[in-house]
Amino acid sequence: MLIYFAAPALWPDYETLLPTLLDGAGIQADITTDPTDPAAVDYIIYAPSAPLQDFTPFTRCKAVLSLWAGVERIVGNATLTQPLCRMIESGLTEGMVEWVVGHSLRHHLGMDRHIVNPGHVWDPICPPLARERPVTVLGLGALGLACAKALTALNFPVTGWSRTAKEVPDLT
């Protein structure tokens, strides 16, 4: 089996671990970051930020395995005729929720006024309560919905937008 790791900038993060995990699962595979014969590739490990955009030469490829949870940057690719598997891993969701909540609170509380403060002037301002600061989440897929729920749990009034109609308790 030949696997094309099509995200060369990310390869150093996977170079040791991926072969070890495949071997541990009893999967015998050769991994390449530069296939000399695209027609010999069985699987592609892909990141939308990678240079690979034309899947046409990969005629034997059984599936494209995305390293990202989001698929918006690849599903419109007309050359992608193989099945697409997206990353589903709780750590991705948890990390995104922490990032969004952290930056929402940063802006809500006006933290930059204290962090970026060359004069070291204490200028206390009382921000409104979270319930008085509306937040909108654009995209209510797995990540967006998890972020919206976390912000709702902090009493932010959250509005959500999705391309498809969704009924989500506590969101408008």
PDB file of C-alpha atoms in Angstrom:
ATOM      1  CA  MET A   1       0.000   0.000   0.000  1.00  0.00           C
ATOM      2  CA  LEU A   2       1.301   3.447  -0.923  1.00  0.00           C
ATOM      3  CA  ILE A   3       0.215   6.484   1.088  1.00  0.00           C
ATOM      4  CA  TYR A   4       0.931   9.967  -0.200  1.00  0.00           C
ATOM      5  CA  PHE A   5       1.338  12.436   2.664  1.00  0.00           C
ATOM      6  CA  ALA A   6       0.343  15.522   0.676  1.00  0.00           C
ATOM      7  CA  ALA A   7       1.059  18.120   3.361  1.00  0.00           C
ATOM      8  CA  PRO A   8       4.853  18.469   3.193  1.00  0.00           C
ATOM      9  CA  ALA A   9       5.046  21.309   5.709  1.00  0.00           C
ATOM     10  CA  LEU A  10       3.326  19.087   8.295  1.00  0.00           C
ATOM     11  CA  TRP A  11       5.373  15.957   7.586  1.00  0.00           C
ATOM     12  CA  PRO A  12       7.941  16.560  10.383  1.00  0.00           C
ATOM     13  CA  ASP A  13       5.080  16.339  12.905  1.00  0.00           C
ATOM     14  CA  TYR A  14       3.986  12.943  11.546  1.00  0.00           C
ATOM     15  CA  GLU A  15       7.236  11.446  10.229  1.00  0.00           C
ATOM     16  CA  THR A  16       7.965   9.266  13.260  1.00  0.00           C
ATOM     17  CA  LEU A  17       4.521   8.722  14.725  1.00  0.00           C
ATOM     18  CA  LEU A  18       2.500   7.802  11.612  1.00  0.00           C
ATOM     19  CA  PRO A  19       4.633   4.817  10.517  1.00  0.00           C
ATOM     20  CA  THR A  20       4.744   3.587  14.121  1.00  0.00           C
ATOM     21  CA  LEU A  21       0.962   3.762  14.497  1.00  0.00           C
ATOM     22  CA  LEU A  22       0.341   2.093  11.133  1.00  0.00           C
ATOM     23  CA  ASP A  23       2.751  -0.698  12.038  1.00  0.00           C
ATOM     24  CA  GLY A  24       1.121  -1.078  15.460  1.00  0.00           C
ATOM     25  CA  ALA A  25      -2.259  -1.468  13.753  1.00  0.00           C
ATOM     26  CA  GLY A  26      -0.832  -4.156  11.476  1.00  0.00           C
ATOM     27  CA  ILE A  27      -0.985  -1.938   8.387  1.00  0.00           C
ATOM     28  CA  GLN A  28       1.937  -2.374   6.032  1.00  0.00           C
ATOM     29  CA  ALA A  29       2.400   0.820   4.043  1.00  0.00           C
ATOM     30  CA  ASP A  30       5.016   2.873   2.318  1.00  0.00           C
ATOM     31  CA  ILE A  31       4.608   6.606   2.891  1.00  0.00           C
ATOM     32  CA  THR A  32       5.861   9.238   0.478  1.00  0.00           C
ATOM     33  CA  THR A  33       5.750  13.016   0.413  1.00  0.00           C
ATOM     34  CA  ASP A  34       6.601  13.126  -3.287  1.00  0.00           C
ATOM     35  CA  PRO A  35       5.015  10.349  -5.354  1.00  0.00           C
ATOM     36  CA  THR A  36       6.882   9.633  -8.570  1.00  0.00           C
ATOM     37  CA  ASP A  37       3.877   7.701  -9.904  1.00  0.00           C
ATOM     38  CA  PRO A  38       0.557   9.264  -8.801  1.00  0.00           C
ATOM     39  CA  ALA A  39      -1.330   6.336 -10.350  1.00  0.00           C
ATOM     40  CA  ALA A  40       0.291   4.001  -7.777  1.00  0.00           C
ATOM     41  CA  VAL A  41      -1.008   5.920  -4.737  1.00  0.00           C
ATOM     42  CA  ASP A  42      -3.632   4.067  -2.672  1.00  0.00           C
ATOM     43  CA  TYR A  43      -4.476   6.779  -0.121  1.00  0.00           C
ATOM     44  CA  ILE A  44      -3.788  10.491   0.240  1.00  0.00           C
ATOM     45  CA  ILE A  45      -3.346  12.203   3.590  1.00  0.00           C
ATOM     46  CA  TYR A  46      -4.324  15.772   2.866  1.00  0.00           C
ATOM     47  CA  ALA A  47      -4.482  19.245   4.409  1.00  0.00           C
ATOM     48  CA  PRO A  48      -6.352  21.980   2.510  1.00  0.00           C
ATOM     49  CA  SER A  49      -3.405  24.328   3.065  1.00  0.00           C
ATOM     50  CA  ALA A  50      -1.130  21.958   1.117  1.00  0.00           C
ATOM     51  CA  PRO A  51      -0.115  22.499  -2.516  1.00  0.00           C
ATOM     52  CA  LEU A  52      -2.051  19.470  -3.840  1.00  0.00           C
ATOM     53  CA  GLN A  53      -5.224  20.686  -5.549  1.00  0.00           C
ATOM     54  CA  ASP A  54      -5.507  18.373  -8.577  1.00  0.00           C
ATOM     55  CA  PHE A  55      -6.510  14.823  -7.683  1.00  0.00           C
ATOM     56  CA  THR A  56      -6.913  13.723 -11.318  1.00  0.00           C
ATOM     57  CA  PRO A  57      -3.588  11.817 -11.602  1.00  0.00           C
ATOM     58  CA  PHE A  58      -4.405   9.665  -8.552  1.00  0.00           C
ATOM     59  CA  THR A  59      -6.511   7.138 -10.443  1.00  0.00           C
ATOM     60  CA  ARG A  60      -5.930   4.240  -8.024  1.00  0.00           C
ATOM     61  CA  CYS A  61      -6.542   6.299  -4.879  1.00  0.00           C
ATOM     62  CA  LYS A  62      -9.265   4.761  -2.706  1.00  0.00           C
ATOM     63  CA  ALA A  63      -9.799   7.722  -0.352  1.00  0.00           C
ATOM     64  CA  VAL A  64      -8.498  11.141   0.666  1.00  0.00           C
ATOM     65  CA  LEU A  65      -7.961  11.455   4.414  1.00  0.00           C
ATOM     66  CA  SER A  66      -8.133  15.073   5.529  1.00  0.00           C
ATOM     67  CA  LEU A  67      -6.122  16.221   8.518  1.00  0.00           C
ATOM     68  CA  TRP A  68      -8.704  18.958   9.092  1.00  0.00           C
ATOM     69  CA  ALA A  69     -12.206  18.716  10.510  1.00  0.00           C
ATOM     70  CA  GLY A  70     -13.507  21.343   8.094  1.00  0.00           C
ATOM     71  CA  VAL A  71     -14.152  20.361   4.491  1.00  0.00           C
ATOM     72  CA  GLU A  72     -15.256  23.689   3.004  1.00  0.00           C
ATOM     73  CA  ARG A  73     -11.964  24.189   1.150  1.00  0.00           C
ATOM     74  CA  ILE A  74     -12.038  20.829  -0.623  1.00  0.00           C
ATOM     75  CA  VAL A  75     -15.630  19.707  -1.268  1.00  0.00           C
ATOM     76  CA  GLY A  76     -15.977  22.085  -4.216  1.00  0.00           C
ATOM     77  CA  ASN A  77     -12.879  20.657  -5.903  1.00  0.00           C
ATOM     78  CA  ALA A  78     -14.147  19.049  -9.129  1.00  0.00           C
ATOM     79  CA  THR A  79     -11.038  16.839  -9.402  1.00  0.00           C
ATOM     80  CA  LEU A  80     -11.830  15.134  -6.091  1.00  0.00           C
ATOM     81  CA  THR A  81     -13.704  11.984  -7.120  1.00  0.00           C
ATOM     82  CA  GLN A  82     -12.438   9.792  -4.284  1.00  0.00           C
ATOM     83  CA  PRO A  83     -14.273   9.449  -0.966  1.00  0.00           C
ATOM     84  CA  LEU A  84     -13.229  12.147   1.515  1.00  0.00           C
ATOM     85  CA  CYS A  85     -12.695  11.274   5.171  1.00  0.00           C
ATOM     86  CA  ARG A  86     -12.479  14.220   7.534  1.00  0.00           C
ATOM     87  CA  MET A  87     -10.766  14.348  10.894  1.00  0.00           C
ATOM     88  CA  ILE A  88     -13.022  13.799  13.887  1.00  0.00           C
ATOM     89  CA  GLU A  89     -11.139  14.040  17.153  1.00  0.00           C
ATOM     90  CA  SER A  90     -12.347  15.530  20.424  1.00  0.00           C
ATOM     91  CA  GLY A  91      -9.092  17.423  20.950  1.00  0.00           C
ATOM     92  CA  LEU A  92      -9.729  19.472  17.794  1.00  0.00           C
ATOM     93  CA  THR A  93     -13.107  20.567  19.115  1.00  0.00           C
ATOM     94  CA  GLU A  94     -11.806  21.244  22.615  1.00  0.00           C
ATOM     95  CA  GLY A  95      -8.910  23.300  21.268  1.00  0.00           C
ATOM     96  CA  MET A  96     -11.188  25.354  19.016  1.00  0.00           C
ATOM     97  CA  VAL A  97     -13.646  25.987  21.862  1.00  0.00           C
ATOM     98  CA  GLU A  98     -10.820  27.136  24.141  1.00  0.00           C
ATOM     99  CA  TRP A  99      -9.451  29.429  21.415  1.00  0.00           C
ATOM    100  CA  VAL A 100     -12.832  30.982  20.633  1.00  0.00           C
ATOM    101  CA  VAL A 101     -13.863  31.387  24.274  1.00  0.00           C
ATOM    102  CA  GLY A 102     -10.451  32.821  25.172  1.00  0.00           C
ATOM    103  CA  HIS A 103     -10.540  35.420  22.425  1.00  0.00           C
ATOM    104  CA  SER A 104     -14.202  36.226  23.015  1.00  0.00           C
ATOM    105  CA  LEU A 105     -13.416  36.947  26.664  1.00  0.00           C
ATOM    106  CA  ARG A 106     -10.289  38.863  25.660  1.00  0.00           C
ATOM    107  CA  HIS A 107     -12.346  41.261  23.558  1.00  0.00           C
ATOM    108  CA  HIS A 108     -15.343  41.292  25.906  1.00  0.00           C
ATOM    109  CA  LEU A 109     -13.191  42.233  28.903  1.00  0.00           C
ATOM    110  CA  GLY A 110     -10.964  44.634  26.940  1.00  0.00           C
ATOM    111  CA  MET A 111      -7.822  42.748  27.928  1.00  0.00           C
ATOM    112  CA  ASP A 112      -5.695  44.335  25.196  1.00  0.00           C
ATOM    113  CA  ARG A 113      -5.939  47.665  27.031  1.00  0.00           C
ATOM    114  CA  HIS A 114      -3.965  46.062  29.851  1.00  0.00           C
ATOM    115  CA  ILE A 115      -1.716  43.711  27.893  1.00  0.00           C
ATOM    116  CA  VAL A 116      -0.667  46.206  25.196  1.00  0.00           C
ATOM    117  CA  ASN A 117       0.000  49.074  27.570  1.00  0.00           C
ATOM    118  CA  PRO A 118       3.494  50.534  27.114  1.00  0.00           C
ATOM    119  CA  GLY A 119       2.854  53.249  29.707  1.00  0.00           C
ATOM    120  CA  HIS A 120       1.744  50.658  32.273  1.00  0.00           C
ATOM    121  CA  VAL A 121      -1.247  52.829  33.115  1.00  0.00           C
ATOM    122  CA  TRP A 122      -3.986  51.164  35.140  1.00  0.00           C
ATOM    123  CA  ASP A 123      -7.245  52.210  33.524  1.00  0.00           C
ATOM    124  CA  PRO A 124     -10.028  50.149  35.046  1.00  0.00           C
ATOM    125  CA  ILE A 125     -13.205  50.016  33.014  1.00  0.00           C
ATOM    126  CA  CYS A 126     -16.074  47.803  34.001  1.00  0.00           C
ATOM    127  CA  PRO A 127     -17.208  45.816  30.948  1.00  0.00           C
ATOM    128  CA  PRO A 128     -20.851  44.879  30.562  1.00  0.00           C
ATOM    129  CA  LEU A 129     -21.923  41.466  31.749  1.00  0.00           C
ATOM    130  CA  ALA A 130     -21.721  38.710  29.157  1.00  0.00           C
ATOM    131  CA  ARG A 131     -25.526  38.614  28.960  1.00  0.00           C
ATOM    132  CA  GLU A 132     -25.376  42.189  27.584  1.00  0.00           C
ATOM    133  CA  ARG A 133     -22.874  41.395  24.811  1.00  0.00           C
ATOM    134  CA  PRO A 134     -24.367  39.538  21.813  1.00  0.00           C
ATOM    135  CA  VAL A 135     -22.097  37.149  19.916  1.00  0.00           C
ATOM    136  CA  THR A 136     -22.702  35.606  16.489  1.00  0.00           C
ATOM    137  CA  VAL A 137     -21.134  32.346  15.350  1.00  0.00           C
ATOM    138  CA  LEU A 138     -20.918  31.944  11.578  1.00  0.00           C
ATOM    139  CA  GLY A 139     -21.137  28.257  10.775  1.00  0.00           C
ATOM    140  CA  LEU A 140     -22.822  25.739  13.041  1.00  0.00           C
ATOM    141  CA  GLY A 141     -20.977  22.586  12.109  1.00  0.00           C
ATOM    142  CA  ALA A 142     -19.365  20.471  14.814  1.00  0.00           C
ATOM    143  CA  LEU A 143     -16.808  23.141  15.760  1.00  0.00           C
ATOM    144  CA  GLY A 144     -19.064  26.191  15.475  1.00  0.00           C
ATOM    145  CA  LEU A 145     -21.855  24.561  17.446  1.00  0.00           C
ATOM    146  CA  ALA A 146     -19.479  23.536  20.236  1.00  0.00           C
ATOM    147  CA  CYS A 147     -18.163  27.120  20.408  1.00  0.00           C
ATOM    148  CA  ALA A 148     -21.687  28.555  20.423  1.00  0.00           C
ATOM    149  CA  LYS A 149     -22.708  26.249  23.278  1.00  0.00           C
ATOM    150  CA  ALA A 150     -19.625  27.200  25.321  1.00  0.00           C
ATOM    151  CA  LEU A 151     -20.343  30.915  24.860  1.00  0.00           C
ATOM    152  CA  THR A 152     -23.991  30.340  25.773  1.00  0.00           C
ATOM    153  CA  ALA A 153     -22.843  28.594  28.962  1.00  0.00           C
ATOM    154  CA  LEU A 154     -21.030  31.842  29.867  1.00  0.00           C
ATOM    155  CA  ASN A 155     -24.335  33.748  29.420  1.00  0.00           C
ATOM    156  CA  PHE A 156     -23.477  35.413  26.116  1.00  0.00           C
ATOM    157  CA  PRO A 157     -26.613  35.752  23.991  1.00  0.00           C
ATOM    158  CA  VAL A 158     -25.495  33.757  20.949  1.00  0.00           C
ATOM    159  CA  THR A 159     -26.875  33.987  17.444  1.00  0.00           C
ATOM    160  CA  GLY A 160     -25.841  31.293  15.010  1.00  0.00           C
ATOM    161  CA  TRP A 161     -25.792  31.180  11.228  1.00  0.00           C
ATOM    162  CA  SER A 162     -25.686  28.061   9.104  1.00  0.00           C
ATOM    163  CA  ARG A 163     -26.186  27.392   5.408  1.00  0.00           C
ATOM    164  CA  THR A 164     -28.821  24.848   6.351  1.00  0.00           C
ATOM    165  CA  ALA A 165     -31.672  25.442   8.781  1.00  0.00           C
ATOM    166  CA  LYS A 166     -30.975  24.135  12.282  1.00  0.00           C
ATOM    167  CA  GLU A 167     -32.951  24.164  15.492  1.00  0.00           C
ATOM    168  CA  VAL A 168     -30.517  24.649  18.361  1.00  0.00           C
ATOM    169  CA  PRO A 169     -31.826  25.309  21.884  1.00  0.00           C
ATOM    170  CA  ASP A 170     -30.695  28.667  23.331  1.00  0.00           C
ATOM    171  CA  LEU A 171     -29.451  29.922  19.932  1.00  0.00           C
ATOM    172  CA  THR A 172     -31.287  32.235  17.579  1.00  0.00           C
TER     173      THR A 172
END
